[in-house]
């Protein structure tokens, strides 16, 4: 039986490990760079580097566990120098991240567990966390708690205590608690929980040294450490003890502690029941009988009785350890009233989203200009379609690199930078709140706005982040809407073709059309895919001044993963296109597509090829045109053709990397359906718009 | 008793009953929204938008559909 449980965890964990998001920050103390970074980022530990050489490679494992959005990822990053994505919205850590730290002569492996609220098996995160703790047996679990919502966090702490793992409590975000007028007496908390408690403000690195000190102390057995679960009310407690003894007498081989199994059985947890059932039916029978007794006494289901007792404990402990000062209406409070106001709220939401995009265009355009100037200084990037194969390929590859550096980087960096400032300030959740009822029209709730906005930067991370949504149906609907979101690459196409060769107003009109199409297509998809929309439950964290350092780190992390994904494709495909064209392979394809491109969309014959290569990366639409005709595109396309080409290339299929990520998350069928829906939408909209605007030119 | 939707802005109340299955109850419970808790309604979103309540100093937005299943007694 134990084997079964173990295998399952192994499977989950290994599938997590195979995921590229799991990363290990292997830092080598011998390199100067790391020493320097370590000293700067984490004030202690320099002296201990020298000792490292004669240490063996055995690791102590410390896992960070706690509710979502309490700062586990911040602590993880501070400790390991790894760059987990941090944001002020719940649910980012779905995988298990792992990093390493060297502290006072110890090699320590830090595990960042997903943020969860309880140990039920309603979600994958909860199962993963509890199985990790039970089967991988970390040497120490640091329970990270949000000081400003102590009671709710303690509900999880109590369950963690029941798992009997060596444990240390880190009360984080003490600064926010202070802002809310909450004073916490950590000594009282320590006494009530019988677990060491360390207060921290992780975002500023405060208290982390003490935290690790305490952790190492516990591991050195300085505390003679013993975990004591908190007792329930007499009626429940007696039955838990009785069942615990019964389980112990059966000498079962379940990895979980007996008391915990007993409680879970009384709560009727399906997974634990199944696990125990295959070993001993008598235990199940006994549990059933005891749960019945509890239900009889309290006239409520046993799981509800146990849950409310836990809440009562959490309430008692938190009331005993904290004190609420009276506060005047703070500035943050006033600001909050403003951004959720029925009129100003919408204006501010629009300003936030609009400002983000405008900022991206302005800064992006500026940076792009500088970079292209810098590159043309080295080598002109005019396409070359004759000469030796080597020189054609080289020219193409260089062109691809230049396109990447001058088109993607300048737009993506300012976008991600501003986005992480907005994310961390907490205003994004207010925008999500304001947009909730509008989002319901396309079958999503307000939280789905966050992936959609991310989609304006790049669809790939946006689709990845749809995991914050409740179920597969909602994730699919959101992903479908995202495939229409005008990402930075599409923006480049709109700007490069329409703003440059027609005028800025038509470019903006295309943007508006795109958003309209996104809403209509989303609405249709919502009607087509059966199911009910789950409601919004979202914590609206207090506003905070975003940290620039965190924003820089996040921007770099997101940009880096994009570069790794995109640049190789860019360079190779660009060289390939140029070669294919030079050897005359493209003309037959263009001719084959002529009925659609020429007759329905009113584009020139070569547009077919341009669009096909645009499916690799959207910017190829421009790159390809430039490769074929040089920079004077006005000679080969009319204004209407510029508009239609940009419109179709914007809508007609998600780019190759988006398709890749959708395949990974949703499988062939869903991805194929979405791609076909995209193509049909693009053809319909393109043809109709062509017939409408043609008379005006 | 009234639901959270009908509770006036800025009013305090105690949650008395939550309708719905264990799934919904659990989603609310983990956010500390459960029977017997004192809540304060902060505001409700326009256009049938969500309701924002304050529990123990933290603000939580709840979709209107769900808020309609949470029955409270004003105090």
PDB file of N, CA and C in Angstrom, chain A residues 254-332:
ATOM      1  N   UNK A 254       1.364   2.840   6.391  1.00  0.00           N
ATOM      2  CA  UNK A 254       1.082   4.120   5.744  1.00  0.00           C
ATOM      3  C   UNK A 254       2.107   5.151   6.194  1.00  0.00           C
ATOM      4  N   UNK A 255       2.550   5.957   5.238  1.00  0.00           N
ATOM      5  CA  UNK A 255       3.609   6.926   5.532  1.00  0.00           C
ATOM      6  C   UNK A 255       3.138   8.079   6.423  1.00  0.00           C
ATOM      7  N   UNK A 256       1.882   8.373   6.363  1.00  0.00           N
ATOM      8  CA  UNK A 256       1.386   9.513   7.145  1.00  0.00           C
ATOM      9  C   UNK A 256       1.331   9.152   8.626  1.00  0.00           C
ATOM     10  N   UNK A 257       1.470  10.152   9.512  1.00  0.00           N
ATOM     11  CA  UNK A 257       1.353   9.862  10.946  1.00  0.00           C
ATOM     12  C   UNK A 257      -0.059   9.365  11.293  1.00  0.00           C
ATOM     13  N   UNK A 258      -0.145   8.467  12.266  1.00  0.00           N
ATOM     14  CA  UNK A 258      -1.425   7.817  12.569  1.00  0.00           C
ATOM     15  C   UNK A 258      -2.502   8.817  12.956  1.00  0.00           C
ATOM     16  N   UNK A 259      -2.118   9.786  13.790  1.00  0.00           N
ATOM     17  CA  UNK A 259      -3.123  10.747  14.240  1.00  0.00           C
ATOM     18  C   UNK A 259      -3.705  11.510  13.052  1.00  0.00           C
ATOM     19  N   UNK A 260      -2.816  11.850  12.130  1.00  0.00           N
ATOM     20  CA  UNK A 260      -3.272  12.589  10.951  1.00  0.00           C
ATOM     21  C   UNK A 260      -4.223  11.734  10.123  1.00  0.00           C
ATOM     22  N   UNK A 261      -3.853  10.456   9.939  1.00  0.00           N
ATOM     23  CA  UNK A 261      -4.718   9.541   9.186  1.00  0.00           C
ATOM     24  C   UNK A 261      -6.068   9.433   9.888  1.00  0.00           C
ATOM     25  N   UNK A 262      -6.041   9.330  11.216  1.00  0.00           N
ATOM     26  CA  UNK A 262      -7.287   9.215  11.975  1.00  0.00           C
ATOM     27  C   UNK A 262      -8.183  10.425  11.712  1.00  0.00           C
ATOM     28  N   UNK A 263      -7.594  11.617  11.777  1.00  0.00           N
ATOM     29  CA  UNK A 263      -8.386  12.828  11.557  1.00  0.00           C
ATOM     30  C   UNK A 263      -8.940  12.862  10.143  1.00  0.00           C
ATOM     31  N   UNK A 264      -8.080  12.501   9.186  1.00  0.00           N
ATOM     32  CA  UNK A 264      -8.528  12.524   7.785  1.00  0.00           C
ATOM     33  C   UNK A 264      -9.652  11.515   7.557  1.00  0.00           C
ATOM     34  N   UNK A 265      -9.575  10.364   8.237  1.00  0.00           N
ATOM     35  CA  UNK A 265     -10.642   9.374   8.080  1.00  0.00           C
ATOM     36  C   UNK A 265     -11.945   9.898   8.676  1.00  0.00           C
ATOM     37  N   UNK A 266     -11.835  10.574   9.810  1.00  0.00           N
ATOM     38  CA  UNK A 266     -13.042  11.135  10.406  1.00  0.00           C
ATOM     39  C   UNK A 266     -13.607  12.255   9.529  1.00  0.00           C
ATOM     40  N   UNK A 267     -12.724  12.880   8.767  1.00  0.00           N
ATOM     41  CA  UNK A 267     -13.178  13.932   7.846  1.00  0.00           C
ATOM     42  C   UNK A 267     -13.666  13.330   6.540  1.00  0.00           C
ATOM     43  N   UNK A 268     -13.504  12.011   6.406  1.00  0.00           N
ATOM     44  CA  UNK A 268     -13.927  11.289   5.211  1.00  0.00           C
ATOM     45  C   UNK A 268     -13.178  11.755   3.966  1.00  0.00           C
ATOM     46  N   UNK A 269     -11.871  11.894   4.084  1.00  0.00           N
ATOM     47  CA  UNK A 269     -11.039  12.287   2.940  1.00  0.00           C
ATOM     48  C   UNK A 269     -10.942  11.099   1.978  1.00  0.00           C
ATOM     49  N   UNK A 270     -11.402  11.273   0.733  1.00  0.00           N
ATOM     50  CA  UNK A 270     -11.502  10.118  -0.172  1.00  0.00           C
ATOM     51  C   UNK A 270     -10.162   9.432  -0.445  1.00  0.00           C
ATOM     52  N   UNK A 271      -9.105  10.216  -0.617  1.00  0.00           N
ATOM     53  CA  UNK A 271      -7.825   9.609  -0.983  1.00  0.00           C
ATOM     54  C   UNK A 271      -7.258   8.763   0.159  1.00  0.00           C
ATOM     55  N   UNK A 272      -7.321   9.322   1.369  1.00  0.00           N
ATOM     56  CA  UNK A 272      -6.807   8.591   2.534  1.00  0.00           C
ATOM     57  C   UNK A 272      -7.659   7.357   2.786  1.00  0.00           C
ATOM     58  N   UNK A 273      -8.968   7.513   2.603  1.00  0.00           N
ATOM     59  CA  UNK A 273      -9.845   6.370   2.822  1.00  0.00           C
ATOM     60  C   UNK A 273      -9.466   5.231   1.889  1.00  0.00           C
ATOM     61  N   UNK A 274      -9.231   5.576   0.618  1.00  0.00           N
ATOM     62  CA  UNK A 274      -8.870   4.557  -0.366  1.00  0.00           C
ATOM     63  C   UNK A 274      -7.563   3.881   0.032  1.00  0.00           C
ATOM     64  N   UNK A 275      -6.634   4.711   0.488  1.00  0.00           N
ATOM     65  CA  UNK A 275      -5.322   4.205   0.862  1.00  0.00           C
ATOM     66  C   UNK A 275      -5.429   3.220   2.015  1.00  0.00           C
ATOM     67  N   UNK A 276      -6.228   3.585   3.021  1.00  0.00           N
ATOM     68  CA  UNK A 276      -6.361   2.731   4.203  1.00  0.00           C
ATOM     69  C   UNK A 276      -7.201   1.498   3.872  1.00  0.00           C
ATOM     70  N   UNK A 277      -8.222   1.688   3.059  1.00  0.00           N
ATOM     71  CA  UNK A 277      -9.158   0.625   2.721  1.00  0.00           C
ATOM     72  C   UNK A 277      -8.438  -0.613   2.200  1.00  0.00           C
ATOM     73  N   UNK A 278      -7.458  -0.396   1.337  1.00  0.00           N
ATOM     74  CA  UNK A 278      -6.779  -1.525   0.733  1.00  0.00           C
ATOM     75  C   UNK A 278      -5.914  -2.254   1.765  1.00  0.00           C
ATOM     76  N   UNK A 279      -5.684  -1.612   2.895  1.00  0.00           N
ATOM     77  CA  UNK A 279      -4.872  -2.267   3.908  1.00  0.00           C
ATOM     78  C   UNK A 279      -5.700  -2.890   5.021  1.00  0.00           C
ATOM     79  N   UNK A 280      -6.627  -2.129   5.485  1.00  0.00           N
ATOM     80  CA  UNK A 280      -7.402  -2.645   6.599  1.00  0.00           C
ATOM     81  C   UNK A 280      -8.826  -2.101   6.545  1.00  0.00           C
ATOM     82  N   UNK A 281      -9.750  -2.992   6.229  1.00  0.00           N
ATOM     83  CA  UNK A 281     -11.150  -2.574   6.175  1.00  0.00           C
ATOM     84  C   UNK A 281     -11.686  -2.269   7.570  1.00  0.00           C
ATOM     85  N   UNK A 282     -11.095  -2.939   8.576  1.00  0.00           N
ATOM     86  CA  UNK A 282     -11.597  -2.732   9.944  1.00  0.00           C
ATOM     87  C   UNK A 282     -11.415  -1.285  10.374  1.00  0.00           C
ATOM     88  N   UNK A 283     -10.281  -0.704   9.994  1.00  0.00           N
ATOM     89  CA  UNK A 283     -10.029   0.690  10.380  1.00  0.00           C
ATOM     90  C   UNK A 283     -11.113   1.578   9.801  1.00  0.00           C
ATOM     91  N   UNK A 284     -11.450   1.319   8.529  1.00  0.00           N
ATOM     92  CA  UNK A 284     -12.484   2.119   7.890  1.00  0.00           C
ATOM     93  C   UNK A 284     -13.807   1.983   8.636  1.00  0.00           C
ATOM     94  N   UNK A 285     -14.111   0.747   8.994  1.00  0.00           N
ATOM     95  CA  UNK A 285     -15.361   0.487   9.713  1.00  0.00           C
ATOM     96  C   UNK A 285     -15.415   1.250  11.033  1.00  0.00           C
ATOM     97  N   UNK A 286     -14.299   1.191  11.726  1.00  0.00           N
ATOM     98  CA  UNK A 286     -14.205   1.867  13.026  1.00  0.00           C
ATOM     99  C   UNK A 286     -14.343   3.390  12.832  1.00  0.00           C
ATOM    100  N   UNK A 287     -13.657   3.914  11.817  1.00  0.00           N
ATOM    101  CA  UNK A 287     -13.716   5.351  11.542  1.00  0.00           C
ATOM    102  C   UNK A 287     -15.147   5.771  11.231  1.00  0.00           C
ATOM    103  N   UNK A 288     -15.819   4.919  10.466  1.00  0.00           N
ATOM    104  CA  UNK A 288     -17.184   5.221  10.057  1.00  0.00           C
ATOM    105  C   UNK A 288     -18.089   5.328  11.279  1.00  0.00           C
ATOM    106  N   UNK A 289     -17.870   4.383  12.190  1.00  0.00           N
ATOM    107  CA  UNK A 289     -18.674   4.340  13.408  1.00  0.00           C
ATOM    108  C   UNK A 289     -18.424   5.591  14.258  1.00  0.00           C
ATOM    109  N   UNK A 290     -17.128   5.951  14.424  1.00  0.00           N
ATOM    110  CA  UNK A 290     -16.788   7.111  15.252  1.00  0.00           C
ATOM    111  C   UNK A 290     -17.295   8.414  14.632  1.00  0.00           C
ATOM    112  N   UNK A 291     -17.158   8.506  13.299  1.00  0.00           N
ATOM    113  CA  UNK A 291     -17.643   9.708  12.616  1.00  0.00           C
ATOM    114  C   UNK A 291     -19.144   9.830  12.827  1.00  0.00           C
ATOM    115  N   UNK A 292     -19.839   8.687  12.788  1.00  0.00           N
ATOM    116  CA  UNK A 292     -21.287   8.668  13.028  1.00  0.00           C
ATOM    117  C   UNK A 292     -21.616   9.217  14.401  1.00  0.00           C
ATOM    118  N   UNK A 293     -20.809   8.821  15.401  1.00  0.00           N
ATOM    119  CA  UNK A 293     -21.046   9.307  16.755  1.00  0.00           C
ATOM    120  C   UNK A 293     -20.903  10.825  16.828  1.00  0.00           C
ATOM    121  N   UNK A 294     -19.842  11.324  16.182  1.00  0.00           N
ATOM    122  CA  UNK A 294     -19.622  12.777  16.185  1.00  0.00           C
ATOM    123  C   UNK A 294     -20.802  13.483  15.537  1.00  0.00           C
ATOM    124  N   UNK A 295     -21.242  12.913  14.423  1.00  0.00           N
ATOM    125  CA  UNK A 295     -22.369  13.527  13.712  1.00  0.00           C
ATOM    126  C   UNK A 295     -23.618  13.564  14.576  1.00  0.00           C
ATOM    127  N   UNK A 296     -23.788  12.512  15.355  1.00  0.00           N
ATOM    128  CA  UNK A 296     -24.972  12.426  16.202  1.00  0.00           C
ATOM    129  C   UNK A 296     -24.942  13.515  17.281  1.00  0.00           C
ATOM    130  N   UNK A 297     -23.784  13.682  17.904  1.00  0.00           N
ATOM    131  CA  UNK A 297     -23.671  14.661  18.977  1.00  0.00           C
ATOM    132  C   UNK A 297     -23.882  16.085  18.451  1.00  0.00           C
ATOM    133  N   UNK A 298     -23.232  16.391  17.318  1.00  0.00           N
ATOM    134  CA  UNK A 298     -23.244  17.786  16.835  1.00  0.00           C
ATOM    135  C   UNK A 298     -24.310  18.066  15.784  1.00  0.00           C
ATOM    136  N   UNK A 299     -24.974  17.004  15.349  1.00  0.00           N
ATOM    137  CA  UNK A 299     -25.993  17.137  14.297  1.00  0.00           C
ATOM    138  C   UNK A 299     -25.462  17.863  13.077  1.00  0.00           C
ATOM    139  N   UNK A 300     -24.233  17.521  12.740  1.00  0.00           N
ATOM    140  CA  UNK A 300     -23.606  18.105  11.558  1.00  0.00           C
ATOM    141  C   UNK A 300     -22.656  17.061  10.999  1.00  0.00           C
ATOM    142  N   UNK A 301     -22.344  17.101   9.685  1.00  0.00           N
ATOM    143  CA  UNK A 301     -21.379  16.138   9.160  1.00  0.00           C
ATOM    144  C   UNK A 301     -20.051  16.242   9.925  1.00  0.00           C
ATOM    145  N   UNK A 302     -19.421  15.084  10.081  1.00  0.00           N
ATOM    146  CA  UNK A 302     -18.200  15.031  10.881  1.00  0.00           C
ATOM    147  C   UNK A 302     -17.120  15.980  10.363  1.00  0.00           C
ATOM    148  N   UNK A 303     -16.974  16.064   9.017  1.00  0.00           N
ATOM    149  CA  UNK A 303     -15.908  16.926   8.483  1.00  0.00           C
ATOM    150  C   UNK A 303     -16.145  18.388   8.856  1.00  0.00           C
ATOM    151  N   UNK A 304     -17.444  18.764   8.888  1.00  0.00           N
ATOM    152  CA  UNK A 304     -17.766  20.158   9.234  1.00  0.00           C
ATOM    153  C   UNK A 304     -17.461  20.430  10.698  1.00  0.00           C
ATOM    154  N   UNK A 305     -17.723  19.432  11.547  1.00  0.00           N
ATOM    155  CA  UNK A 305     -17.444  19.593  12.976  1.00  0.00           C
ATOM    156  C   UNK A 305     -15.943  19.806  13.179  1.00  0.00           C
ATOM    157  N   UNK A 306     -15.156  18.943  12.518  1.00  0.00           N
ATOM    158  CA  UNK A 306     -13.705  19.041  12.688  1.00  0.00           C
ATOM    159  C   UNK A 306     -13.192  20.373  12.147  1.00  0.00           C
ATOM    160  N   UNK A 307     -13.705  20.767  10.974  1.00  0.00           N
ATOM    161  CA  UNK A 307     -13.272  22.043  10.399  1.00  0.00           C
ATOM    162  C   UNK A 307     -13.604  23.186  11.345  1.00  0.00           C
ATOM    163  N   UNK A 308     -14.818  23.185  11.898  1.00  0.00           N
ATOM    164  CA  UNK A 308     -15.160  24.352  12.715  1.00  0.00           C
ATOM    165  C   UNK A 308     -14.379  24.332  14.030  1.00  0.00           C
ATOM    166  N   UNK A 309     -14.033  23.134  14.507  1.00  0.00           N
ATOM    167  CA  UNK A 309     -13.173  23.106  15.700  1.00  0.00           C
ATOM    168  C   UNK A 309     -11.794  23.689  15.387  1.00  0.00           C
ATOM    169  N   UNK A 310     -11.315  23.357  14.199  1.00  0.00           N
ATOM    170  CA  UNK A 310     -10.010  23.904  13.801  1.00  0.00           C
ATOM    171  C   UNK A 310     -10.078  25.427  13.707  1.00  0.00           C
ATOM    172  N   UNK A 311     -11.176  25.897  13.129  1.00  0.00           N
ATOM    173  CA  UNK A 311     -11.328  27.357  13.041  1.00  0.00           C
ATOM    174  C   UNK A 311     -11.365  27.970  14.425  1.00  0.00           C
ATOM    175  N   UNK A 312     -12.066  27.278  15.329  1.00  0.00           N
ATOM    176  CA  UNK A 312     -12.157  27.801  16.688  1.00  0.00           C
ATOM    177  C   UNK A 312     -10.766  27.895  17.314  1.00  0.00           C
ATOM    178  N   UNK A 313      -9.947  26.849  17.072  1.00  0.00           N
ATOM    179  CA  UNK A 313      -8.575  26.880  17.597  1.00  0.00           C
ATOM    180  C   UNK A 313      -7.807  28.053  17.002  1.00  0.00           C
ATOM    181  N   UNK A 314      -7.909  28.177  15.677  1.00  0.00           N
ATOM    182  CA  UNK A 314      -7.185  29.243  14.987  1.00  0.00           C
ATOM    183  C   UNK A 314      -7.628  30.585  15.542  1.00  0.00           C
ATOM    184  N   UNK A 315      -8.921  30.707  15.761  1.00  0.00           N
ATOM    185  CA  UNK A 315      -9.473  31.950  16.280  1.00  0.00           C
ATOM    186  C   UNK A 315      -8.937  32.237  17.679  1.00  0.00           C
ATOM    187  N   UNK A 316      -8.943  31.195  18.520  1.00  0.00           N
ATOM    188  CA  UNK A 316      -8.498  31.367  19.901  1.00  0.00           C
ATOM    189  C   UNK A 316      -7.014  31.790  19.938  1.00  0.00           C
ATOM    190  N   UNK A 317      -6.202  31.058  19.148  1.00  0.00           N
ATOM    191  CA  UNK A 317      -4.768  31.351  19.174  1.00  0.00           C
ATOM    192  C   UNK A 317      -4.490  32.756  18.645  1.00  0.00           C
ATOM    193  N   UNK A 318      -5.161  33.102  17.545  1.00  0.00           N
ATOM    194  CA  UNK A 318      -4.865  34.415  16.954  1.00  0.00           C
ATOM    195  C   UNK A 318      -5.368  35.541  17.848  1.00  0.00           C
ATOM    196  N   UNK A 319      -6.527  35.338  18.459  1.00  0.00           N
ATOM    197  CA  UNK A 319      -7.032  36.378  19.361  1.00  0.00           C
ATOM    198  C   UNK A 319      -6.089  36.584  20.546  1.00  0.00           C
ATOM    199  N   UNK A 320      -5.526  35.472  21.011  1.00  0.00           N
ATOM    200  CA  UNK A 320      -4.624  35.548  22.152  1.00  0.00           C
ATOM    201  C   UNK A 320      -3.302  36.218  21.832  1.00  0.00           C
ATOM    202  N   UNK A 321      -2.909  36.158  20.561  1.00  0.00           N
ATOM    203  CA  UNK A 321      -1.562  36.625  20.225  1.00  0.00           C
ATOM    204  C   UNK A 321      -1.541  37.947  19.484  1.00  0.00           C
ATOM    205  N   UNK A 322      -2.710  38.469  19.127  1.00  0.00           N
ATOM    206  CA  UNK A 322      -2.676  39.727  18.390  1.00  0.00           C
ATOM    207  C   UNK A 322      -3.620  40.768  18.978  1.00  0.00           C
ATOM    208  N   UNK A 323      -3.319  41.987  18.635  1.00  0.00           N
ATOM    209  CA  UNK A 323      -4.069  43.105  19.172  1.00  0.00           C
ATOM    210  C   UNK A 323      -4.330  44.086  18.033  1.00  0.00           C
ATOM    211  N   UNK A 324      -5.586  44.482  17.880  1.00  0.00           N
ATOM    212  CA  UNK A 324      -5.934  45.375  16.777  1.00  0.00           C
ATOM    213  C   UNK A 324      -6.057  46.811  17.277  1.00  0.00           C
ATOM    214  N   UNK A 325      -5.208  47.689  16.739  1.00  0.00           N
ATOM    215  CA  UNK A 325      -5.317  49.104  17.089  1.00  0.00           C
ATOM    216  C   UNK A 325      -6.368  49.756  16.195  1.00  0.00           C
ATOM    217  N   UNK A 326      -7.009  50.754  16.742  1.00  0.00           N
ATOM    218  CA  UNK A 326      -7.959  51.511  15.916  1.00  0.00           C
ATOM    219  C   UNK A 326      -7.188  52.343  14.895  1.00  0.00           C
ATOM    220  N   UNK A 327      -7.690  52.359  13.685  1.00  0.00           N
ATOM    221  CA  UNK A 327      -6.969  53.093  12.644  1.00  0.00           C
ATOM    222  C   UNK A 327      -7.858  54.168  12.037  1.00  0.00           C
ATOM    223  N   UNK A 328      -7.219  55.241  11.663  1.00  0.00           N
ATOM    224  CA  UNK A 328      -7.950  56.232  10.873  1.00  0.00           C
ATOM    225  C   UNK A 328      -8.046  55.699   9.448  1.00  0.00           C
ATOM    226  N   UNK A 329      -8.984  56.212   8.693  1.00  0.00           N
ATOM    227  CA  UNK A 329      -9.050  55.804   7.298  1.00  0.00           C
ATOM    228  C   UNK A 329      -7.734  56.192   6.637  1.00  0.00           C
ATOM    229  N   UNK A 330      -7.003  55.181   6.237  1.00  0.00           N
ATOM    230  CA  UNK A 330      -5.665  55.452   5.723  1.00  0.00           C
ATOM    231  C   UNK A 330      -5.742  55.886   4.261  1.00  0.00           C
ATOM    232  N   UNK A 331      -4.607  56.307   3.774  1.00  0.00           N
ATOM    233  CA  UNK A 331      -4.558  56.740   2.379  1.00  0.00           C
ATOM    234  C   UNK A 331      -4.888  55.578   1.442  1.00  0.00           C
ATOM    235  N   UNK A 332      -4.330  54.394   1.770  1.00  0.00           N
ATOM    236  CA  UNK A 332      -4.589  53.215   0.947  1.00  0.00           C
ATOM    237  C   UNK A 332      -6.084  52.916   0.872  1.00  0.00           C
TER     238      UNK A 332
END
